[in-house]
CSV table of C-alpha atoms and ligand atoms in Angstrom, one decimal:
chain,number,residue,atom,x,y,z
A,6,UNK,CA,-136.4,135.4,13.4
A,7,UNK,CA,-133.9,137.7,11.4
A,8,UNK,CA,-132.8,134.4,9.5
A,9,UNK,CA,-134.7,133.0,6.1
A,10,UNK,CA,-132.4,130.3,5.2
A,11,UNK,CA,-130.1,127.8,7.3
A,12,UNK,CA,-127.9,125.7,5.1
A,13,UNK,CA,-126.3,123.0,7.6
A,14,UNK,CA,-123.4,120.4,6.2
A,15,UNK,CA,-124.7,120.7,2.4
A,16,UNK,CA,-122.9,118.7,0.6
A,17,UNK,CA,-123.4,118.5,-3.6
A,18,UNK,CA,-121.5,115.8,-5.5
A,19,UNK,CA,-121.9,115.1,-9.0
A,20,UNK,CA,-121.6,111.2,-9.5
A,21,UNK,CA,-119.0,109.8,-12.7
A,22,UNK,CA,-120.7,106.7,-14.2
A,23,UNK,CA,-118.5,104.8,-16.7
A,24,UNK,CA,-118.8,101.3,-18.3
A,25,UNK,CA,-121.5,99.7,-19.6
A,26,UNK,CA,-123.0,99.6,-16.3
A,27,UNK,CA,-122.5,102.8,-15.1
A,28,UNK,CA,-120.7,102.0,-12.1
A,29,UNK,CA,-120.1,105.1,-10.5
A,30,UNK,CA,-116.4,105.7,-10.5
A,31,UNK,CA,-116.2,109.0,-8.8
A,32,UNK,CA,-117.4,112.0,-8.3
A,33,UNK,CA,-117.2,115.7,-8.6
A,34,UNK,CA,-117.5,117.3,-4.9
A,35,UNK,CA,-119.1,120.9,-6.3
A,36,UNK,CA,-120.5,121.3,-2.7
A,37,UNK,CA,-118.3,120.1,0.1
A,38,UNK,CA,-119.9,121.0,3.5
A,39,UNK,CA,-121.1,124.2,3.6
A,40,UNK,CA,-123.1,125.8,6.4
A,41,UNK,CA,-124.0,129.0,6.0
A,42,UNK,CA,-127.3,131.1,7.4
A,43,UNK,CA,-128.9,133.9,5.1
A,44,UNK,CA,-130.4,136.9,6.8
A,45,UNK,CA,-134.1,138.5,5.7
A,46,UNK,CA,-133.2,141.4,3.6
A,47,UNK,CA,-129.7,141.0,3.0
A,48,UNK,CA,-127.6,140.7,0.1
A,49,UNK,CA,-125.2,137.9,0.8
A,50,UNK,CA,-122.7,137.3,-1.7
A,51,UNK,CA,-120.8,134.1,-3.0
A,52,UNK,CA,-117.1,134.8,-4.6
A,53,UNK,CA,-114.7,132.8,-5.6
A,54,UNK,CA,-113.2,131.4,-9.2
A,55,UNK,CA,-115.3,129.6,-11.8
A,56,UNK,CA,-115.4,125.9,-10.8
A,57,UNK,CA,-115.7,126.6,-6.8
A,58,UNK,CA,-119.1,125.3,-6.6
A,59,UNK,CA,-120.5,129.0,-6.3
A,60,UNK,CA,-123.8,128.3,-8.7
A,61,UNK,CA,-124.3,125.3,-7.7
A,62,UNK,CA,-124.4,125.7,-4.3
A,63,UNK,CA,-126.9,129.1,-4.8
A,64,UNK,CA,-129.3,126.1,-7.4
A,65,UNK,CA,-128.9,123.9,-3.9
A,66,UNK,CA,-130.0,126.5,-1.5
A,67,UNK,CA,-133.3,126.3,-3.3
A,68,UNK,CA,-133.7,122.8,-4.4
A,69,UNK,CA,-132.6,123.3,-8.2
A,70,UNK,CA,-130.6,120.7,-6.9
A,71,UNK,CA,-130.7,118.0,-4.4
A,72,UNK,CA,-128.5,118.1,-2.0
A,73,UNK,CA,-126.1,114.7,-1.8
A,74,UNK,CA,-126.2,115.4,2.4
A,75,UNK,CA,-127.0,117.9,4.5
A,76,UNK,CA,-130.4,119.8,5.7
A,77,UNK,CA,-131.6,123.3,4.7
A,78,UNK,CA,-134.6,125.2,7.1
A,79,UNK,CA,-136.4,127.7,5.3
A,80,UNK,CA,-138.4,130.5,7.0
A,81,UNK,CA,-138.4,127.8,10.0
A,82,UNK,CA,-139.4,124.9,7.8
A,83,UNK,CA,-137.5,121.7,7.3
A,84,UNK,CA,-137.4,122.5,3.3
A,85,UNK,CA,-135.6,119.3,2.3
A,86,UNK,CA,-138.6,117.3,4.0
A,87,UNK,CA,-141.4,119.2,2.3
A,88,UNK,CA,-143.2,117.2,-0.9
A,89,UNK,CA,-146.0,118.0,-3.3
A,90,UNK,CA,-148.2,121.1,-2.6
A,91,UNK,CA,-146.5,122.4,0.4
A,92,UNK,CA,-143.1,122.3,-1.6
A,93,UNK,CA,-145.0,124.1,-4.5
A,94,UNK,CA,-146.2,126.8,-2.3
A,95,UNK,CA,-142.6,127.0,-0.9
A,96,UNK,CA,-140.7,127.2,-4.3
A,97,UNK,CA,-142.8,130.3,-5.1
A,98,UNK,CA,-140.9,132.1,-2.3
A,99,UNK,CA,-137.5,131.4,-3.7
A,100,UNK,CA,-136.8,132.3,-7.7
A,101,UNK,CA,-132.8,132.3,-9.7
A,102,UNK,CA,-132.3,135.0,-12.2
A,103,UNK,CA,-129.8,133.6,-14.3
A,104,UNK,CA,-126.0,134.6,-15.9
A,105,UNK,CA,-127.4,135.1,-19.8
A,106,UNK,CA,-130.8,136.6,-20.5
A,107,UNK,CA,-130.4,135.4,-24.1
A,108,UNK,CA,-130.4,131.7,-22.9
A,109,UNK,CA,-132.9,132.0,-20.2
A,110,UNK,CA,-135.8,134.0,-21.5
A,111,UNK,CA,-138.0,131.7,-24.4
A,112,UNK,CA,-137.5,133.4,-28.0
A,113,UNK,CA,-141.1,132.3,-28.8
A,114,UNK,CA,-143.0,133.7,-26.0
A,115,UNK,CA,-143.9,137.6,-25.7
A,116,UNK,CA,-142.2,139.6,-23.0
A,117,UNK,CA,-145.8,139.6,-21.7
A,118,UNK,CA,-145.9,136.0,-21.8
A,119,UNK,CA,-142.9,135.7,-20.0
A,120,UNK,CA,-143.5,138.0,-16.8
A,121,UNK,CA,-147.2,135.9,-16.9
A,122,UNK,CA,-146.2,132.7,-17.2
A,123,UNK,CA,-145.6,131.8,-13.0
A,124,UNK,CA,-148.5,133.1,-12.3
A,125,UNK,CA,-150.1,130.9,-14.9
A,126,UNK,CA,-148.0,128.0,-13.4
A,127,UNK,CA,-149.2,128.7,-9.9
A,128,UNK,CA,-152.9,129.3,-10.8
A,129,UNK,CA,-152.7,133.0,-9.1
A,130,UNK,CA,-155.8,135.7,-10.1
A,131,UNK,CA,-157.8,136.1,-12.8
A,132,UNK,CA,-157.2,136.6,-16.3
A,133,UNK,CA,-157.6,140.6,-16.2
A,134,UNK,CA,-155.7,140.4,-12.5
A,135,UNK,CA,-152.6,138.4,-14.2
A,136,UNK,CA,-152.7,141.4,-17.4
A,137,UNK,CA,-152.8,144.3,-15.2
A,138,UNK,CA,-149.8,142.3,-12.9
A,139,UNK,CA,-147.6,141.9,-15.6
A,140,UNK,CA,-148.1,145.9,-17.0
A,141,UNK,CA,-147.4,146.9,-12.9
A,142,UNK,CA,-144.2,144.5,-13.4
A,143,UNK,CA,-143.0,146.1,-16.9
A,144,UNK,CA,-142.9,149.6,-15.5
A,145,UNK,CA,-141.4,148.1,-12.0
A,146,UNK,CA,-138.2,147.3,-13.9
A,147,UNK,CA,-138.1,149.9,-16.0
A,148,UNK,CA,-139.6,149.0,-19.3
A,149,UNK,CA,-142.3,150.3,-21.0
A,150,UNK,CA,-145.8,149.2,-21.1
A,151,UNK,CA,-146.2,149.3,-25.2
A,152,UNK,CA,-143.1,146.6,-24.8
A,153,UNK,CA,-145.6,144.0,-23.5
A,154,UNK,CA,-146.0,142.4,-27.0
A,155,UNK,CA,-142.5,142.5,-28.3
A,156,UNK,CA,-140.0,139.5,-28.4
A,157,UNK,CA,-137.1,139.2,-26.4
A,158,UNK,CA,-134.7,139.1,-29.6
A,159,UNK,CA,-136.0,142.9,-30.1
A,160,UNK,CA,-134.4,144.0,-26.6
A,161,UNK,CA,-130.9,144.4,-25.4
A,162,UNK,CA,-128.8,142.3,-22.8
A,163,UNK,CA,-129.5,144.6,-20.2
A,164,UNK,CA,-133.4,144.7,-21.2
A,165,UNK,CA,-133.7,141.2,-21.4
A,166,UNK,CA,-132.2,141.1,-18.1
A,167,UNK,CA,-134.9,143.6,-17.0
A,168,UNK,CA,-137.4,141.1,-18.1
A,169,UNK,CA,-135.8,138.3,-16.3
A,170,UNK,CA,-136.1,140.4,-13.3
A,171,UNK,CA,-139.8,140.9,-13.8
A,172,UNK,CA,-140.5,137.5,-14.3
A,173,UNK,CA,-138.1,136.5,-10.9
A,174,UNK,CA,-140.2,139.2,-8.8
A,175,UNK,CA,-143.7,138.0,-10.8
A,176,UNK,CA,-145.0,136.0,-7.5
A,177,UNK,CA,-143.3,138.4,-5.0
A,178,UNK,CA,-140.7,135.9,-3.9
A,179,UNK,CA,-138.5,136.4,-0.5
A,180,UNK,CA,-135.3,135.2,-1.8
A,181,UNK,CA,-133.8,135.6,-4.8
A,182,UNK,CA,-131.0,133.5,-5.8
A,183,UNK,CA,-129.2,136.1,-8.4
A,184,UNK,CA,-126.5,133.8,-10.5
A,185,UNK,CA,-124.0,136.6,-11.9
A,186,UNK,CA,-126.5,138.7,-13.2
A,187,UNK,CA,-124.5,141.1,-14.8
A,188,UNK,CA,-121.5,138.9,-16.1
A,189,UNK,CA,-122.6,139.4,-19.8
A,190,UNK,CA,-123.6,142.5,-19.8
A,191,UNK,CA,-121.4,145.9,-21.0
A,192,UNK,CA,-119.9,147.5,-17.8
A,193,UNK,CA,-121.8,150.5,-19.0
A,194,UNK,CA,-125.3,148.5,-18.7
A,195,UNK,CA,-124.2,147.0,-15.3
A,196,UNK,CA,-124.6,149.6,-12.7
A,197,UNK,CA,-128.1,150.2,-14.0
A,198,UNK,CA,-129.0,146.7,-13.5
A,199,UNK,CA,-127.3,146.7,-10.4
A,200,UNK,CA,-129.3,149.5,-9.2
A,201,UNK,CA,-132.1,148.4,-10.4
A,202,UNK,CA,-131.7,145.1,-8.1
A,203,UNK,CA,-131.1,147.5,-5.2
A,204,UNK,CA,-134.0,149.6,-5.6
A,205,UNK,CA,-136.1,146.5,-5.9
A,206,UNK,CA,-134.6,145.0,-2.9
A,207,UNK,CA,-135.4,147.6,-0.7
A,208,UNK,CA,-139.4,148.2,-2.0
A,209,UNK,CA,-140.4,144.6,-1.9
A,210,UNK,CA,-137.9,143.4,1.2
A,211,UNK,CA,-136.3,141.3,-0.7
A,212,UNK,CA,-133.2,139.1,0.2
A,213,UNK,CA,-130.5,138.5,-2.4
A,214,UNK,CA,-127.8,135.9,-2.4
A,215,UNK,CA,-125.6,137.3,-5.2
A,216,UNK,CA,-122.7,134.9,-7.0
A,217,UNK,CA,-120.1,136.7,-8.6
A,218,UNK,CA,-116.6,135.5,-9.6
A,219,UNK,CA,-116.3,139.6,-9.8
A,220,UNK,CA,-115.0,140.9,-6.7
A,221,UNK,CA,-115.4,144.4,-7.5
A,222,UNK,CA,-119.4,143.5,-8.5
A,223,UNK,CA,-119.5,141.7,-5.3
A,224,UNK,CA,-118.1,144.7,-3.4
A,225,UNK,CA,-120.4,147.3,-5.0
A,226,UNK,CA,-123.6,144.8,-4.0
A,227,UNK,CA,-123.4,142.9,-1.2
A,228,UNK,CA,-123.6,143.0,2.9
A,229,UNK,CA,-121.9,139.8,3.6
A,230,UNK,CA,-119.6,138.0,1.9
A,231,UNK,CA,-118.4,134.0,1.4
A,232,UNK,CA,-115.8,133.7,-0.1
A,233,UNK,CA,-115.7,129.8,-1.9
A,234,UNK,CA,-112.9,127.8,-2.6
A,235,UNK,CA,-113.3,123.9,-4.3
A,236,UNK,CA,-116.4,123.7,-2.9
A,237,UNK,CA,-116.1,125.1,0.5
A,238,UNK,CA,-116.3,128.9,2.2
A,239,UNK,CA,-113.0,129.5,3.3
A,240,UNK,CA,-113.9,133.0,4.8
A,241,UNK,CA,-116.9,134.8,5.6
A,242,UNK,CA,-117.3,138.7,6.9
A,243,UNK,CA,-119.1,141.6,6.5
A,244,UNK,CA,-118.2,143.7,3.3
A,245,UNK,CA,-116.3,146.3,4.8
A,246,UNK,CA,-114.7,144.1,7.0
A,247,UNK,CA,-113.4,141.6,4.3
A,248,UNK,CA,-112.2,143.9,2.1
A,249,UNK,CA,-110.3,145.8,5.2
A,250,UNK,CA,-109.1,142.7,7.0
A,251,UNK,CA,-108.9,139.8,5.2
A,252,UNK,CA,-107.7,136.5,6.9
A,253,UNK,CA,-107.1,133.9,4.4
A,254,UNK,CA,-104.4,133.7,2.1
A,255,UNK,CA,-106.9,132.9,-1.0
A,256,UNK,CA,-109.2,135.9,0.2
A,257,UNK,CA,-106.4,138.2,0.0
A,258,UNK,CA,-105.0,136.7,-3.2
A,259,UNK,CA,-108.5,137.7,-4.6
A,260,UNK,CA,-108.4,141.0,-3.3
A,261,UNK,CA,-104.8,141.4,-4.2
A,262,UNK,CA,-105.7,140.6,-7.7
A,263,UNK,CA,-108.7,143.4,-8.1
A,264,UNK,CA,-107.4,145.8,-11.4
A,265,UNK,CA,-107.1,149.1,-10.1
A,266,UNK,CA,-107.5,152.1,-11.9
A,267,UNK,CA,-103.8,152.6,-13.4
A,268,UNK,CA,-102.4,149.6,-12.8
A,269,UNK,CA,-103.9,147.2,-15.4
A,270,UNK,CA,-105.1,144.0,-15.4
A,271,UNK,CA,-103.5,141.3,-12.6
A,272,UNK,CA,-104.4,138.0,-13.6
A,273,UNK,CA,-105.4,136.1,-10.6
A,274,UNK,CA,-103.4,133.1,-12.1
A,275,UNK,CA,-100.1,135.3,-11.9
A,276,UNK,CA,-100.8,136.3,-8.4
A,277,UNK,CA,-101.6,132.8,-6.9
A,278,UNK,CA,-99.3,130.5,-9.1
A,279,UNK,CA,-101.2,127.4,-10.3
A,280,UNK,CA,-104.8,126.6,-11.8
A,281,UNK,CA,-107.3,125.1,-9.3
A,282,UNK,CA,-107.0,121.4,-8.6
A,283,UNK,CA,-109.8,119.7,-9.4
A,284,UNK,CA,-113.3,118.7,-7.7
A,285,UNK,CA,-112.7,115.0,-8.7
A,286,UNK,CA,-109.6,114.6,-6.6
A,287,UNK,CA,-109.7,118.0,-4.0
A,288,UNK,CA,-105.6,118.1,-2.4
A,289,UNK,CA,-106.3,116.3,1.3
A,290,UNK,CA,-106.4,118.6,4.2
A,291,UNK,CA,-106.9,122.6,3.5
A,292,UNK,CA,-108.0,122.0,-0.7
A,293,UNK,CA,-105.9,125.4,-0.9
A,294,UNK,CA,-102.6,124.3,0.4
A,295,UNK,CA,-101.5,123.6,-3.4
A,296,UNK,CA,-101.0,127.3,-3.9
A,297,UNK,CA,-101.0,128.4,-0.5
A,298,UNK,CA,-97.2,130.1,0.1
A,299,UNK,CA,-98.3,130.1,3.9
A,300,UNK,CA,-98.6,125.7,4.1
A,301,UNK,CA,-97.4,124.2,6.9
A,302,UNK,CA,-97.5,120.0,7.6
A,303,UNK,CA,-101.0,120.7,9.2
A,304,UNK,CA,-102.5,122.1,6.5
A,305,UNK,CA,-101.6,118.9,4.3
A,306,UNK,CA,-103.0,116.5,6.8
A,307,UNK,CA,-105.8,118.4,8.6
A,308,UNK,CA,-109.0,120.3,7.0
A,309,UNK,CA,-109.4,123.3,8.7
A,310,UNK,CA,-112.9,124.3,9.5
A,311,UNK,CA,-114.8,127.8,9.3
A,312,UNK,CA,-114.1,129.4,12.8
A,313,UNK,CA,-113.2,133.0,14.6
A,314,UNK,CA,-114.7,135.6,16.7
A,315,UNK,CA,-118.3,137.3,15.8
A,316,UNK,CA,-119.0,137.8,12.4
A,317,UNK,CA,-115.5,137.1,10.6
A,318,UNK,CA,-114.6,134.0,10.2
A,319,UNK,CA,-112.1,131.6,8.6
A,320,UNK,CA,-110.8,127.7,7.3
A,321,UNK,CA,-107.6,128.3,7.8
A,322,UNK,CA,-104.9,126.7,10.4
A,323,UNK,CA,-102.8,130.3,10.4
A,324,UNK,CA,-103.5,131.6,14.1
A,325,UNK,CA,-102.7,135.2,12.6
A,326,UNK,CA,-103.5,136.6,9.4
A,327,UNK,CA,-100.4,137.2,7.0
A,328,UNK,CA,-99.3,140.5,6.8
A,329,UNK,CA,-100.9,141.8,3.5
A,330,UNK,CA,-98.2,143.1,0.8
A,331,UNK,CA,-99.4,145.3,-2.0
A,332,UNK,CA,-99.6,142.8,-4.9
A,333,UNK,CA,-101.3,140.2,-3.0
A,334,UNK,CA,-99.6,137.1,-2.3
B,17,LIG,FE1,-102.7,128.0,3.8
B,17,LIG,FE2,-102.3,126.3,5.8
B,17,LIG,FE3,-104.7,128.3,5.7
B,17,LIG,FE4,-104.7,126.6,3.9
B,17,LIG,S1,-104.7,125.9,6.3
B,17,LIG,S2,-104.7,128.5,3.4
B,17,LIG,S3,-102.3,126.0,3.5
B,17,LIG,S4,-102.1,128.3,5.5
B,18,LIG,MG1,-121.2,129.5,-12.2
């Protein structure tokens, strides 16, 4: 099968506890009923405003967070029921690259020790083999062998992200969750890191779930894109199709808010009107209805599900896509 991971009806709710008895008084519905597939070798983008649940979904897909409900199939196995050694083995196949290469690298460890650590933890190879592999990885990510005994603080942000990437690929994973991997970097460095990720994907047959709030980074990087809003996927399609023919009013607003050359920066809030509601008490029905200019009665009373022909799906009660204006909504 060409599917590496399938998530069904995933929920991740974080309880809010109060009082001496820590009674659960509410929960943050960070991910609320998400189903998706990830295909081998693709880059699937997760995009949305901050707080929409994309990072939580990414972490939940590889069980850095245990889902509150739902199922995950990884490479034909029921991933959520794996335990002990079987789980440890599977975990080697999935890695994560984080936004902040300053915070995610231990400042007391050398570059060599950092890259070697996954091999030490999983007890892979002899000492000499691990050392040889570290040097190979250092070159693969565009650093120099002479860097092996240096410390993270001696490197720039882009170089640190290269170190994180070397660590992430050390065990030959199949799937990497990239959570805002270039958001902390200067724009001039972003393209270099994105190109490195692309090269490694081709060389090592990697599959990426690529999380970003930045639609132009997503457009540059992803084969398929899922748009998230308040813990749900509201639209999913191939990249070109999504940008040419966005069907969900939220996607249209996001795309309308991409800064274009010569137009200056338009803030999403402006084109959308209003803030993202709280994921503790999301609006009834379609959770976008508080900001949607096309709201109908049904939008308030009933939750739309993701549906549509073929590869392009949206969760919206409108039967046809509203005509887009130049400035989004
Ligand atoms: Fe707007 Fe209704 Fe569609 Fe939600 S379901 S996006 S409120 S038209
Ligand atoms: Mg995030």
